[in-house]
mmCIF file of C-alpha atoms in Angstrom:
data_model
loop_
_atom_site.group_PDB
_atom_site.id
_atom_site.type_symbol
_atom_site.label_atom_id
_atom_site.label_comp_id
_atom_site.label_asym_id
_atom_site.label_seq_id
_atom_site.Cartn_x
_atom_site.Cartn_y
_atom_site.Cartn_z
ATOM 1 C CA UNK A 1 -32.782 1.755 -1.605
ATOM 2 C CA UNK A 2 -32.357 -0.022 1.685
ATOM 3 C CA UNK A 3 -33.286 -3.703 2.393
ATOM 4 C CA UNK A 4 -35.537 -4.118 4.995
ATOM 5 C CA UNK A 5 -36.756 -7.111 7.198
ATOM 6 C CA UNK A 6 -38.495 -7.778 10.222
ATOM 7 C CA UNK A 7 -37.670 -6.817 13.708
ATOM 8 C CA UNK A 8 -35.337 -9.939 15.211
ATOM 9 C CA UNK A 9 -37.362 -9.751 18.641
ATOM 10 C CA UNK A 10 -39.940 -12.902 18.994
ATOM 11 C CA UNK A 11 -43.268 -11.243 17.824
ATOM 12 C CA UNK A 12 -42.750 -8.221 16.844
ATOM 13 C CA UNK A 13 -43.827 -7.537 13.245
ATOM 14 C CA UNK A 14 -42.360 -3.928 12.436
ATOM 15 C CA UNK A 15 -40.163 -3.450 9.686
ATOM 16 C CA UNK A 16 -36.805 -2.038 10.201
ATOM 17 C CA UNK A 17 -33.663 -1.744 7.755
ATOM 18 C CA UNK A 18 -31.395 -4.700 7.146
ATOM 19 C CA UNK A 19 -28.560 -3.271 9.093
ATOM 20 C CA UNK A 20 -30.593 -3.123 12.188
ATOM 21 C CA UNK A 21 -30.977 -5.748 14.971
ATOM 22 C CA UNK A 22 -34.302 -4.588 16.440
ATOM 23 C CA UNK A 23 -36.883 -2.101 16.197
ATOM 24 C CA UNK A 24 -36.362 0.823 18.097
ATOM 25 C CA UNK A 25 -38.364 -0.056 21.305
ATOM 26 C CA UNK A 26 -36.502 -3.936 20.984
ATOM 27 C CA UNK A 27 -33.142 -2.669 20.798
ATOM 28 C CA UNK A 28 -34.441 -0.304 23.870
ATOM 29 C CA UNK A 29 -35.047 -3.350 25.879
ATOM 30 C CA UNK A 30 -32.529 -5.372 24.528
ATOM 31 C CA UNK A 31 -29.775 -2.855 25.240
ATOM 32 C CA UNK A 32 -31.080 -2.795 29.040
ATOM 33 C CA UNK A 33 -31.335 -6.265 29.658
ATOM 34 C CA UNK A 34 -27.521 -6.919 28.253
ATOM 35 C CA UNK A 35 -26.736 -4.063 30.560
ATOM 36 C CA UNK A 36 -27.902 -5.689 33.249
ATOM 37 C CA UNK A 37 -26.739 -9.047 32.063
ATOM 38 C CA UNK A 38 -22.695 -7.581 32.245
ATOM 39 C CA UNK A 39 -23.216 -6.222 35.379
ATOM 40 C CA UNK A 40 -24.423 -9.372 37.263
ATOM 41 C CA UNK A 41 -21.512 -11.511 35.250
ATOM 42 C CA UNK A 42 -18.755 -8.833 36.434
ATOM 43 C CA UNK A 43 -20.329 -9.698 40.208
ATOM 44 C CA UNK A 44 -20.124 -12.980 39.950
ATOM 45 C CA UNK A 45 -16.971 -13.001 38.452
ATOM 46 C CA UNK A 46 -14.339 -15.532 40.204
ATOM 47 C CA UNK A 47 -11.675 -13.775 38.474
ATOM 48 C CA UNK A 48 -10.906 -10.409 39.782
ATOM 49 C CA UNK A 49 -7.513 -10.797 38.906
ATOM 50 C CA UNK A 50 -8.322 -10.880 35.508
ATOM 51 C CA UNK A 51 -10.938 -9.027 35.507
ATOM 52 C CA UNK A 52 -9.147 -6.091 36.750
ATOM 53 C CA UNK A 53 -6.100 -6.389 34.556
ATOM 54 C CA UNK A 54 -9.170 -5.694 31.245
ATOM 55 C CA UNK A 55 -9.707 -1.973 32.681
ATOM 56 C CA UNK A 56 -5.800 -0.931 33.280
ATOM 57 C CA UNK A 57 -4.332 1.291 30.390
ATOM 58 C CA UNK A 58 -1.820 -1.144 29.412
ATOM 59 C CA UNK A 59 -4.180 -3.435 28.109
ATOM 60 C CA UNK A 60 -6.277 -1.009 26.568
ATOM 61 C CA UNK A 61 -3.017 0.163 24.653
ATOM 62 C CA UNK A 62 -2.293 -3.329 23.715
ATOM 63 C CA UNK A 63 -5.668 -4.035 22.709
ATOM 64 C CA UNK A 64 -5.534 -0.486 20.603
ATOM 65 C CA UNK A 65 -2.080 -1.748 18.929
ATOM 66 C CA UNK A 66 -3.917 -5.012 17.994
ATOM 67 C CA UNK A 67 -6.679 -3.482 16.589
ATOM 68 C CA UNK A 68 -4.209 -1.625 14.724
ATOM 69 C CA UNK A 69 -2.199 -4.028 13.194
ATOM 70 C CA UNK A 70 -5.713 -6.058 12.627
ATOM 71 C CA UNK A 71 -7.336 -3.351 10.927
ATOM 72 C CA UNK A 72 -9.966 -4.186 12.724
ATOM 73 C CA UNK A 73 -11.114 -7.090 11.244
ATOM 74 C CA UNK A 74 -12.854 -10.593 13.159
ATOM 75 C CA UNK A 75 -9.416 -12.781 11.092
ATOM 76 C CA UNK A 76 -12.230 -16.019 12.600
ATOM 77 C CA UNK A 77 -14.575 -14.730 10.466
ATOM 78 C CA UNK A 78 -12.530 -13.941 7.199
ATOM 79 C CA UNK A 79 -10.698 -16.314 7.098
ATOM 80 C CA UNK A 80 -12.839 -19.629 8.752
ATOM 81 C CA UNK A 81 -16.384 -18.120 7.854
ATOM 82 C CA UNK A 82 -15.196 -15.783 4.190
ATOM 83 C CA UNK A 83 -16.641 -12.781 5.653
ATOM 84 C CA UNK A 84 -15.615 -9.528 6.525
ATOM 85 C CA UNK A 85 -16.572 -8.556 10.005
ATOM 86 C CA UNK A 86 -15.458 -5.905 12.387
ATOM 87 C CA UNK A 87 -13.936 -7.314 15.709
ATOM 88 C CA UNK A 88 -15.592 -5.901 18.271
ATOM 89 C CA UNK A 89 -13.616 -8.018 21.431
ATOM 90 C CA UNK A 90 -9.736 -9.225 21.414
ATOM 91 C CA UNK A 91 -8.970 -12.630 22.768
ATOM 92 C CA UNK A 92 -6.590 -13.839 24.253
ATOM 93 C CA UNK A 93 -5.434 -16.955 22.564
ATOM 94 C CA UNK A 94 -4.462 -18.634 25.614
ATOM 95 C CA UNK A 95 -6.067 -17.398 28.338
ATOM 96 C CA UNK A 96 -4.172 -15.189 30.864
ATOM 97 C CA UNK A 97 -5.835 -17.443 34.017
ATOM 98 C CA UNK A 98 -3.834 -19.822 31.681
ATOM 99 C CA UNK A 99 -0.382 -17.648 31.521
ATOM 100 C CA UNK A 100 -0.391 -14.376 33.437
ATOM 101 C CA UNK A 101 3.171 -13.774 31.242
ATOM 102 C CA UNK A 102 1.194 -13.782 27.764
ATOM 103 C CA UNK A 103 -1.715 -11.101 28.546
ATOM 104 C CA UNK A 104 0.233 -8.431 27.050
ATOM 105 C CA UNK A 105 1.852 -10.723 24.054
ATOM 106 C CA UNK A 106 0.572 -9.046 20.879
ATOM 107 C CA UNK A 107 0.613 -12.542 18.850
ATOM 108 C CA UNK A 108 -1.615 -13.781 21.669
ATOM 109 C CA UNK A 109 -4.808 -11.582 20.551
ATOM 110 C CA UNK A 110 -6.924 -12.202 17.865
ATOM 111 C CA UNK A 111 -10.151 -9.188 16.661
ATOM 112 C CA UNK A 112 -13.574 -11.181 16.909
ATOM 113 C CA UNK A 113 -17.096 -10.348 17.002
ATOM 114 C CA UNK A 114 -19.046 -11.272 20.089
ATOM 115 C CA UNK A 115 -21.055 -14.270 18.263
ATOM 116 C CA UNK A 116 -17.471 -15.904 17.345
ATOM 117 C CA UNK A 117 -16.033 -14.940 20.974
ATOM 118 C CA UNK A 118 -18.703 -17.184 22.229
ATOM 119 C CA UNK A 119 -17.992 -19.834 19.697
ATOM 120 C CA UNK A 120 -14.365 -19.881 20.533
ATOM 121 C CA UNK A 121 -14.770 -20.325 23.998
ATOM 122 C CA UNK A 122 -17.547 -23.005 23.502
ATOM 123 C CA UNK A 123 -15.293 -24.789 21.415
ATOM 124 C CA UNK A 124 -12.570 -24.641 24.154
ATOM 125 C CA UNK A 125 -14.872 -25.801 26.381
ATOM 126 C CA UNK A 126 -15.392 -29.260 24.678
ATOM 127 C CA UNK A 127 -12.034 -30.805 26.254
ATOM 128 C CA UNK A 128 -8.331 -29.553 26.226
ATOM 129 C CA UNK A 129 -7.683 -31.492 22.962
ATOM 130 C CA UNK A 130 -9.734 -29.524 20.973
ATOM 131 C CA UNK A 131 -8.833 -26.217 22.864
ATOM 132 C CA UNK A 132 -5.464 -26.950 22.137
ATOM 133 C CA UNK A 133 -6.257 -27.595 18.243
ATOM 134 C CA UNK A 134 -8.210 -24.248 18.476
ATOM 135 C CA UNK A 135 -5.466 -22.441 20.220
ATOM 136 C CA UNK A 136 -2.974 -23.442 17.392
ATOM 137 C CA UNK A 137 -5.964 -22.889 14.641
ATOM 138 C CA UNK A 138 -6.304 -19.331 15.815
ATOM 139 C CA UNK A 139 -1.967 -18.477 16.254
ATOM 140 C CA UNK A 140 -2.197 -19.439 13.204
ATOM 141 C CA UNK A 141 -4.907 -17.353 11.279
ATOM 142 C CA UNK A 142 -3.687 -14.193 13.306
ATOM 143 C CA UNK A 143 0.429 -14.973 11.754
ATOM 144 C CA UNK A 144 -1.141 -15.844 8.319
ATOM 145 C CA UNK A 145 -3.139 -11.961 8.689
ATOM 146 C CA UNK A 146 -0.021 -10.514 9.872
ATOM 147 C CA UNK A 147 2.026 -12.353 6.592
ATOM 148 C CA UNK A 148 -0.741 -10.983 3.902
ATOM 149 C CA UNK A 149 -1.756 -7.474 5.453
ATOM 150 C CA UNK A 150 1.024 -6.727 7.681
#
């Protein structure tokens, strides 16, 4: 029997399954507006050097290999939060505005989920201290993943 809960959307009082974000005509809306939300951040975008280099094949084989090799898995979220999680981005540990040389560096990705993308670069935004602390936190998880599952 599935679990079920109310709709996440500010009002709304259907019921929907556990596994679910919204009800159907939320996750409609929702789906649009972060649609529209990438497009106007890919516009605005002072990067297009960067940007670029995310739709070329060699990154998407690099990301694939990572993937790979991560099975998937968020390693910020099982090992920092003790929860299994499927990555659904790949990060560059330091950033390639940082080091153009290290975009394609397989040690330099780590699998996360959107929420903890955000949360890493949040933290990194606090002062180059604690990115730095960060930086090494995450090399770190990703070589300790690689020791146990690799």
């Amino acid at each position: 029997m599935a679990i079920l809960r109310l709709c996440g959307w500010t009002g709304c009082t259907k019921v929907i399954k556990n596994e679910a974000k919204y009800c159907s005509k939320h996750q409609a809306i929702h789906a649009e507006a972060e649609k529209a939300r990438h497009t106007e951040y890919r516009l605005k975008r002072p990067d297009k050097k960067e940007q670029d280099f995310y739709n070329t094949l060699e990154w998407k084989r690099i990301r694939d290999v990572a993937r790979a090799m991560q099975n998937g898995v968020d390693v910020f979220s099982y090992y920092i939060l003790d929860k299994v999680e499927e990555a659904e981005t790949y990060h560059h540990i330091i950033e390639i505005k940082e080091d153009w040389t290290r975009r394609l560096d397989i040690d330099n990705l780590i699998g996360l989920t959107e929420s903890n993308h955000r949360r890493i670069h949040k933290l990194y935004n606090k002062s180059i201290r604690d990115k730095k602390q960060i930086q090494k936190l995450l090399f770190n998880l990703v070589q300790r993943y690689y020791k146990e599952f690799g």
